[in-house]
């Protein structure tokens, strides 16, 4: 297997088993899940977990904070925990304490470089504490497991986060059924009932529950998908990373933690509240596979992959066992924690690997010294090899992004969206073309030897690993896990080869582990980022982002592409010397041309793809808004992606509305539509603020309807008033309470400009006049909230202009689909009042029903539409 025997094609065929086996092993390891167990087992049972999730997501439905469904989940949970309390009475070793917490509060919630304030009234949490019956000191230190009962506006939340609630309930079942389990420290299970409203529930527990100060560590269970293993994507102390090493099926790397911690994903979990208000460490774990269904109506039990609940349940149970045992690190965390510099990762074989930053520096440095000792090529040649390796990487980046630019230019951006790994097929050939082009930049005389490029790749990865680790970035382990196997391959090569070149054995041994490692990193990265591009805004360079991810991780997977290319460009690889060098260069150029043609052919195939389908839907948001100040009615439509076709869809909707809802209902309405600028002063989408920044909004003016009242039903119900209003002319200050009443409306928002000197939201308002957004989320039936503030009068001489908006609790599709259809069947229920009181909910739901059916037919079920009725207005106080 020497270079003088075989050409490129035969060499590639010889390496083909390695090239196929590595990614397959990684894929197999990534996708395998445990067998789901039935209800009659003593350990974790996926069947029991899914039954809990089914009750929440199907029997209760869309549990949006403030809705009747949300309140129904509250009632159900009360009964479940009462059963747990009764079962625990006979347990001789465990004490069970159960709380239904209820409270009001407010907090600042900064995200996406935006200052936002939250207020909530009457929200609830459910808390269970398990402690040792014979040891009252066991409650001094506790681990907190957290999941949320509520769901987002667009979906029923079977995975997000009902399955996590089911996991926690089943862990309680398992522990109470075990005669031998006697905790040294306590376990607190928090079923918080308001995460999707920007973490109000976890804030309520952290700031107001009496046992919150006993929490030393948190395990947060989340979901942003419906398939695959849950990933550890955030770990904030060495003690908790070590605790995670005790789970039976670890899946996590410091790379995932670095990515999430960088803020690139622009997402957050309840973990933030526990860190901020309790100063505790912990683990953040989430299901991420097929996150196309995240926050959509397709987040249902039928779409949760078998084994997902079993995997999360067994890992979470192992964490509870360890953290409540005598070996638990909880007492050492009393004084808080320091951020870890620990490196950790899991692979296809072996245990969960954990080592300190200082150990990492020693390991990476020692490996680099070993590479220096084993070097055979001259330093000048190795330097050229490193340069060629870097140029190969830059070329790959340029090639992949050229494909992205081309797809966007022809109006076929995001054509890879339906298949995470399929994006490799589109951008991979372009990256290879760019990488193959690097050697052409060298003259025949200056081209480094194959051995020098091989060694150059080793040095590049090991130097990067050492330097990046010195900077305190744990993801340096990826470069080390690439450089070390290549170095091993070189050692094996030197043992079996008779000359100073590189045999195919060296390539096979050196390239095998990087293929596996790279694939293990690539799969979850694409699982997160490819679906994420469907909700990143039209301005996000989605194609370029995915092209870059494919290239960067692809370079880790195929580190030896550069030396393999040079292999066929040297005299020692050709019996006829320099004549074949020229022939090799011509062959390389021919190969580049052929790869370019393949790249163009792939682009042509992908250009024919429909971006969305029933399993990978486009998210469309629709608001039917009545402005009670101007009397105007609008249909607002928005999408959050860069894929083509949305303006055309808006145009079709505008044309279809008269047919869908009847000319009489829309008499005098204009069917014109227009795009609206999205900024802090676009109050149409304030219920989704600040995530509304991702939307591309359009407006379609509507009429009020033939039977609309001259005075809106809402004019004296949805009100914003100034009470306790005192003006101090001497100080130039005004003290007031802004009171908002909103019966029948949820998720109300006020937005205004003012120089706030102080208020009851926090102790640090902006030091100048600014735009403020205050959002509310309260329990069903809680119809009033207020903000106390002191403002500078000179900035608001004529009063404070407040824009306000709220969502109609009875006009949410598909959230209220079952309720509305029952009303149409004349089934007696509380909703008879909602749909007959004159607030417009019935007409809005009728429009939504028709529009949703029309969208299904028009887009072949490739759209997931969230349709909500809203009431808005402006008040100067």
mmCIF file of N, CA and C in Angstrom, residues 652-711:
data_model
loop_
_atom_site.group_PDB
_atom_site.id
_atom_site.type_symbol
_atom_site.label_atom_id
_atom_site.label_comp_id
_atom_site.label_asym_id
_atom_site.label_seq_id
_atom_site.Cartn_x
_atom_site.Cartn_y
_atom_site.Cartn_z
ATOM 1 N N UNK A 652 -51.512 35.796 -1.465
ATOM 2 C CA UNK A 652 -52.580 34.826 -1.690
ATOM 3 C C UNK A 652 -53.627 34.880 -0.572
ATOM 4 N N UNK A 653 -53.159 35.050 0.675
ATOM 5 C CA UNK A 653 -54.086 35.159 1.796
ATOM 6 C C UNK A 653 -54.966 36.391 1.640
ATOM 7 N N UNK A 654 -54.339 37.517 1.266
ATOM 8 C CA UNK A 654 -55.097 38.761 1.088
ATOM 9 C C UNK A 654 -56.176 38.593 0.015
ATOM 10 N N UNK A 655 -55.879 37.846 -1.014
ATOM 11 C CA UNK A 655 -56.850 37.620 -2.081
ATOM 12 C C UNK A 655 -57.930 36.627 -1.678
ATOM 13 N N UNK A 656 -57.582 35.721 -0.778
ATOM 14 C CA UNK A 656 -58.518 34.650 -0.419
ATOM 15 C C UNK A 656 -59.471 35.029 0.706
ATOM 16 N N UNK A 657 -59.161 36.075 1.454
ATOM 17 C CA UNK A 657 -59.957 36.394 2.643
ATOM 18 C C UNK A 657 -61.444 36.599 2.336
ATOM 19 N N UNK A 658 -61.819 37.347 1.298
ATOM 20 C CA UNK A 658 -63.263 37.512 1.039
ATOM 21 C C UNK A 658 -63.978 36.190 0.815
ATOM 22 N N UNK A 659 -63.314 35.266 0.113
ATOM 23 C CA UNK A 659 -63.911 33.960 -0.143
ATOM 24 C C UNK A 659 -63.997 33.138 1.127
ATOM 25 N N UNK A 660 -62.947 33.231 1.940
ATOM 26 C CA UNK A 660 -62.893 32.430 3.153
ATOM 27 C C UNK A 660 -63.933 32.863 4.176
ATOM 28 N N UNK A 661 -64.126 34.179 4.290
ATOM 29 C CA UNK A 661 -64.927 34.674 5.405
ATOM 30 C C UNK A 661 -66.197 35.403 4.966
ATOM 31 N N UNK A 662 -66.401 35.481 3.664
ATOM 32 C CA UNK A 662 -67.642 36.086 3.190
ATOM 33 C C UNK A 662 -67.512 37.577 2.959
ATOM 34 N N UNK A 663 -68.042 38.052 1.832
ATOM 35 C CA UNK A 663 -67.953 39.476 1.494
ATOM 36 C C UNK A 663 -68.639 40.352 2.537
ATOM 37 N N UNK A 664 -69.759 39.898 3.068
ATOM 38 C CA UNK A 664 -70.505 40.733 4.014
ATOM 39 C C UNK A 664 -69.683 41.025 5.257
ATOM 40 N N UNK A 665 -68.984 40.014 5.710
ATOM 41 C CA UNK A 665 -68.193 40.200 6.925
ATOM 42 C C UNK A 665 -67.030 41.147 6.696
ATOM 43 N N UNK A 666 -66.637 41.317 5.434
ATOM 44 C CA UNK A 666 -65.477 42.157 5.142
ATOM 45 C C UNK A 666 -65.843 43.308 4.219
ATOM 46 N N UNK A 667 -67.081 43.722 4.266
ATOM 47 C CA UNK A 667 -67.542 44.789 3.391
ATOM 48 C C UNK A 667 -66.716 46.062 3.599
ATOM 49 N N UNK A 668 -66.207 46.619 2.508
ATOM 50 C CA UNK A 668 -65.435 47.846 2.569
ATOM 51 C C UNK A 668 -63.983 47.651 2.908
ATOM 52 N N UNK A 669 -63.558 46.430 3.150
ATOM 53 C CA UNK A 669 -62.163 46.203 3.505
ATOM 54 C C UNK A 669 -61.281 46.251 2.275
ATOM 55 N N UNK A 670 -60.089 46.756 2.447
ATOM 56 C CA UNK A 670 -59.094 46.739 1.384
ATOM 57 C C UNK A 670 -58.326 45.436 1.452
ATOM 58 N N UNK A 671 -58.104 44.845 0.312
ATOM 59 C CA UNK A 671 -57.330 43.619 0.270
ATOM 60 C C UNK A 671 -55.866 43.909 -0.026
ATOM 61 N N UNK A 672 -55.491 45.155 0.099
ATOM 62 C CA UNK A 672 -54.084 45.483 -0.042
ATOM 63 C C UNK A 672 -53.316 44.922 1.145
ATOM 64 N N UNK A 673 -52.062 44.683 0.922
ATOM 65 C CA UNK A 673 -51.206 44.236 2.023
ATOM 66 C C UNK A 673 -49.879 44.972 1.892
ATOM 67 N N UNK A 674 -49.197 45.124 2.989
ATOM 68 C CA UNK A 674 -47.916 45.826 2.932
ATOM 69 C C UNK A 674 -47.006 45.339 4.045
ATOM 70 N N UNK A 675 -45.722 45.351 3.752
ATOM 71 C CA UNK A 675 -44.729 44.951 4.748
ATOM 72 C C UNK A 675 -44.539 46.083 5.746
ATOM 73 N N UNK A 676 -44.312 45.716 6.980
ATOM 74 C CA UNK A 676 -44.154 46.680 8.064
ATOM 75 C C UNK A 676 -42.759 46.527 8.656
ATOM 76 N N UNK A 677 -42.150 47.637 8.990
ATOM 77 C CA UNK A 677 -40.833 47.570 9.618
ATOM 78 C C UNK A 677 -40.978 47.034 11.045
ATOM 79 N N UNK A 678 -40.091 46.131 11.399
ATOM 80 C CA UNK A 678 -40.114 45.602 12.752
ATOM 81 C C UNK A 678 -39.069 46.327 13.597
ATOM 82 N N UNK A 679 -39.528 47.037 14.605
ATOM 83 C CA UNK A 679 -38.628 47.705 15.536
ATOM 84 C C UNK A 679 -39.319 47.821 16.890
ATOM 85 N N UNK A 680 -38.703 48.497 17.835
ATOM 86 C CA UNK A 680 -39.260 48.596 19.187
ATOM 87 C C UNK A 680 -40.576 49.359 19.230
ATOM 88 N N UNK A 681 -40.890 50.101 18.165
ATOM 89 C CA UNK A 681 -42.122 50.895 18.140
ATOM 90 C C UNK A 681 -43.232 50.212 17.343
ATOM 91 N N UNK A 682 -42.965 49.019 16.854
ATOM 92 C CA UNK A 682 -44.017 48.240 16.205
ATOM 93 C C UNK A 682 -44.718 47.429 17.284
ATOM 94 N N UNK A 683 -45.808 47.993 17.802
ATOM 95 C CA UNK A 683 -46.513 47.359 18.909
ATOM 96 C C UNK A 683 -47.420 46.218 18.500
ATOM 97 N N UNK A 684 -47.573 45.994 17.196
ATOM 98 C CA UNK A 684 -48.464 44.934 16.738
ATOM 99 C C UNK A 684 -48.070 43.572 17.292
ATOM 100 N N UNK A 685 -46.756 43.377 17.454
ATOM 101 C CA UNK A 685 -46.256 42.066 17.860
ATOM 102 C C UNK A 685 -45.662 42.078 19.262
ATOM 103 N N UNK A 686 -46.026 43.057 20.070
ATOM 104 C CA UNK A 686 -45.469 43.145 21.420
ATOM 105 C C UNK A 686 -45.719 41.911 22.294
ATOM 106 N N UNK A 687 -46.811 41.149 22.120
ATOM 107 C CA UNK A 687 -46.948 39.937 22.944
ATOM 108 C C UNK A 687 -45.805 38.944 22.753
ATOM 109 N N UNK A 688 -45.101 39.033 21.613
ATOM 110 C CA UNK A 688 -43.971 38.144 21.367
ATOM 111 C C UNK A 688 -42.633 38.844 21.576
ATOM 112 N N UNK A 689 -42.656 40.082 22.030
ATOM 113 C CA UNK A 689 -41.428 40.849 22.223
ATOM 114 C C UNK A 689 -40.544 40.171 23.289
ATOM 115 N N UNK A 690 -39.200 40.119 23.118
ATOM 116 C CA UNK A 690 -38.398 40.694 22.034
ATOM 117 C C UNK A 690 -38.154 39.743 20.869
ATOM 118 N N UNK A 691 -38.721 38.516 20.959
ATOM 119 C CA UNK A 691 -38.529 37.559 19.872
ATOM 120 C C UNK A 691 -39.207 38.020 18.587
ATOM 121 N N UNK A 692 -40.064 39.027 18.712
ATOM 122 C CA UNK A 692 -40.686 39.616 17.528
ATOM 123 C C UNK A 692 -39.644 40.203 16.581
ATOM 124 N N UNK A 693 -38.436 40.468 17.087
ATOM 125 C CA UNK A 693 -37.378 40.994 16.230
ATOM 126 C C UNK A 693 -37.007 40.021 15.116
ATOM 127 N N UNK A 694 -37.323 38.732 15.307
ATOM 128 C CA UNK A 694 -37.020 37.729 14.293
ATOM 129 C C UNK A 694 -38.059 37.708 13.173
ATOM 130 N N UNK A 695 -39.170 38.405 13.342
ATOM 131 C CA UNK A 695 -40.292 38.285 12.414
ATOM 132 C C UNK A 695 -40.174 39.254 11.241
ATOM 133 N N UNK A 696 -40.713 38.818 10.114
ATOM 134 C CA UNK A 696 -40.906 39.677 8.951
ATOM 135 C C UNK A 696 -42.404 39.905 8.815
ATOM 136 N N UNK A 697 -42.905 41.074 9.270
ATOM 137 C CA UNK A 697 -44.359 41.255 9.394
ATOM 138 C C UNK A 697 -45.005 41.941 8.186
ATOM 139 N N UNK A 698 -46.246 41.561 7.955
ATOM 140 C CA UNK A 698 -47.103 42.186 6.936
ATOM 141 C C UNK A 698 -48.446 42.510 7.582
ATOM 142 N N UNK A 699 -49.143 43.510 6.989
ATOM 143 C CA UNK A 699 -50.461 43.905 7.454
ATOM 144 C C UNK A 699 -51.474 43.790 6.325
ATOM 145 N N UNK A 700 -52.654 43.292 6.666
ATOM 146 C CA UNK A 700 -53.771 43.270 5.734
ATOM 147 C C UNK A 700 -54.943 43.975 6.427
ATOM 148 N N UNK A 701 -55.346 45.167 5.987
ATOM 149 C CA UNK A 701 -56.483 45.864 6.622
ATOM 150 C C UNK A 701 -57.779 45.089 6.421
ATOM 151 N N UNK A 702 -58.568 45.031 7.463
ATOM 152 C CA UNK A 702 -59.872 44.372 7.434
ATOM 153 C C UNK A 702 -60.938 45.360 7.865
ATOM 154 N N UNK A 703 -62.191 45.018 7.547
ATOM 155 C CA UNK A 703 -63.291 45.795 8.114
ATOM 156 C C UNK A 703 -63.653 45.214 9.465
ATOM 157 N N UNK A 704 -64.426 45.949 10.230
ATOM 158 C CA UNK A 704 -64.838 45.469 11.548
ATOM 159 C C UNK A 704 -65.903 44.389 11.451
ATOM 160 N N UNK A 705 -66.529 44.265 10.280
ATOM 161 C CA UNK A 705 -67.613 43.302 10.133
ATOM 162 C C UNK A 705 -68.959 43.998 10.102
ATOM 163 N N UNK A 706 -69.901 43.391 9.455
ATOM 164 C CA UNK A 706 -71.201 44.026 9.238
ATOM 165 C C UNK A 706 -71.963 44.269 10.538
ATOM 166 N N UNK A 707 -71.736 43.415 11.524
ATOM 167 C CA UNK A 707 -72.502 43.538 12.766
ATOM 168 C C UNK A 707 -71.695 44.166 13.900
ATOM 169 N N UNK A 708 -70.546 44.765 13.577
ATOM 170 C CA UNK A 708 -69.696 45.332 14.618
ATOM 171 C C UNK A 708 -70.388 46.511 15.294
ATOM 172 N N UNK A 709 -70.187 46.614 16.590
ATOM 173 C CA UNK A 709 -70.748 47.720 17.342
ATOM 174 C C UNK A 709 -69.949 48.994 17.058
ATOM 175 N N UNK A 710 -70.643 50.141 17.127
ATOM 176 C CA UNK A 710 -69.956 51.415 16.936
ATOM 177 C C UNK A 710 -68.885 51.607 17.996
ATOM 178 N N UNK A 711 -69.229 51.264 19.229
ATOM 179 C CA UNK A 711 -68.261 51.318 20.324
ATOM 180 C C UNK A 711 -67.798 49.892 20.609
#
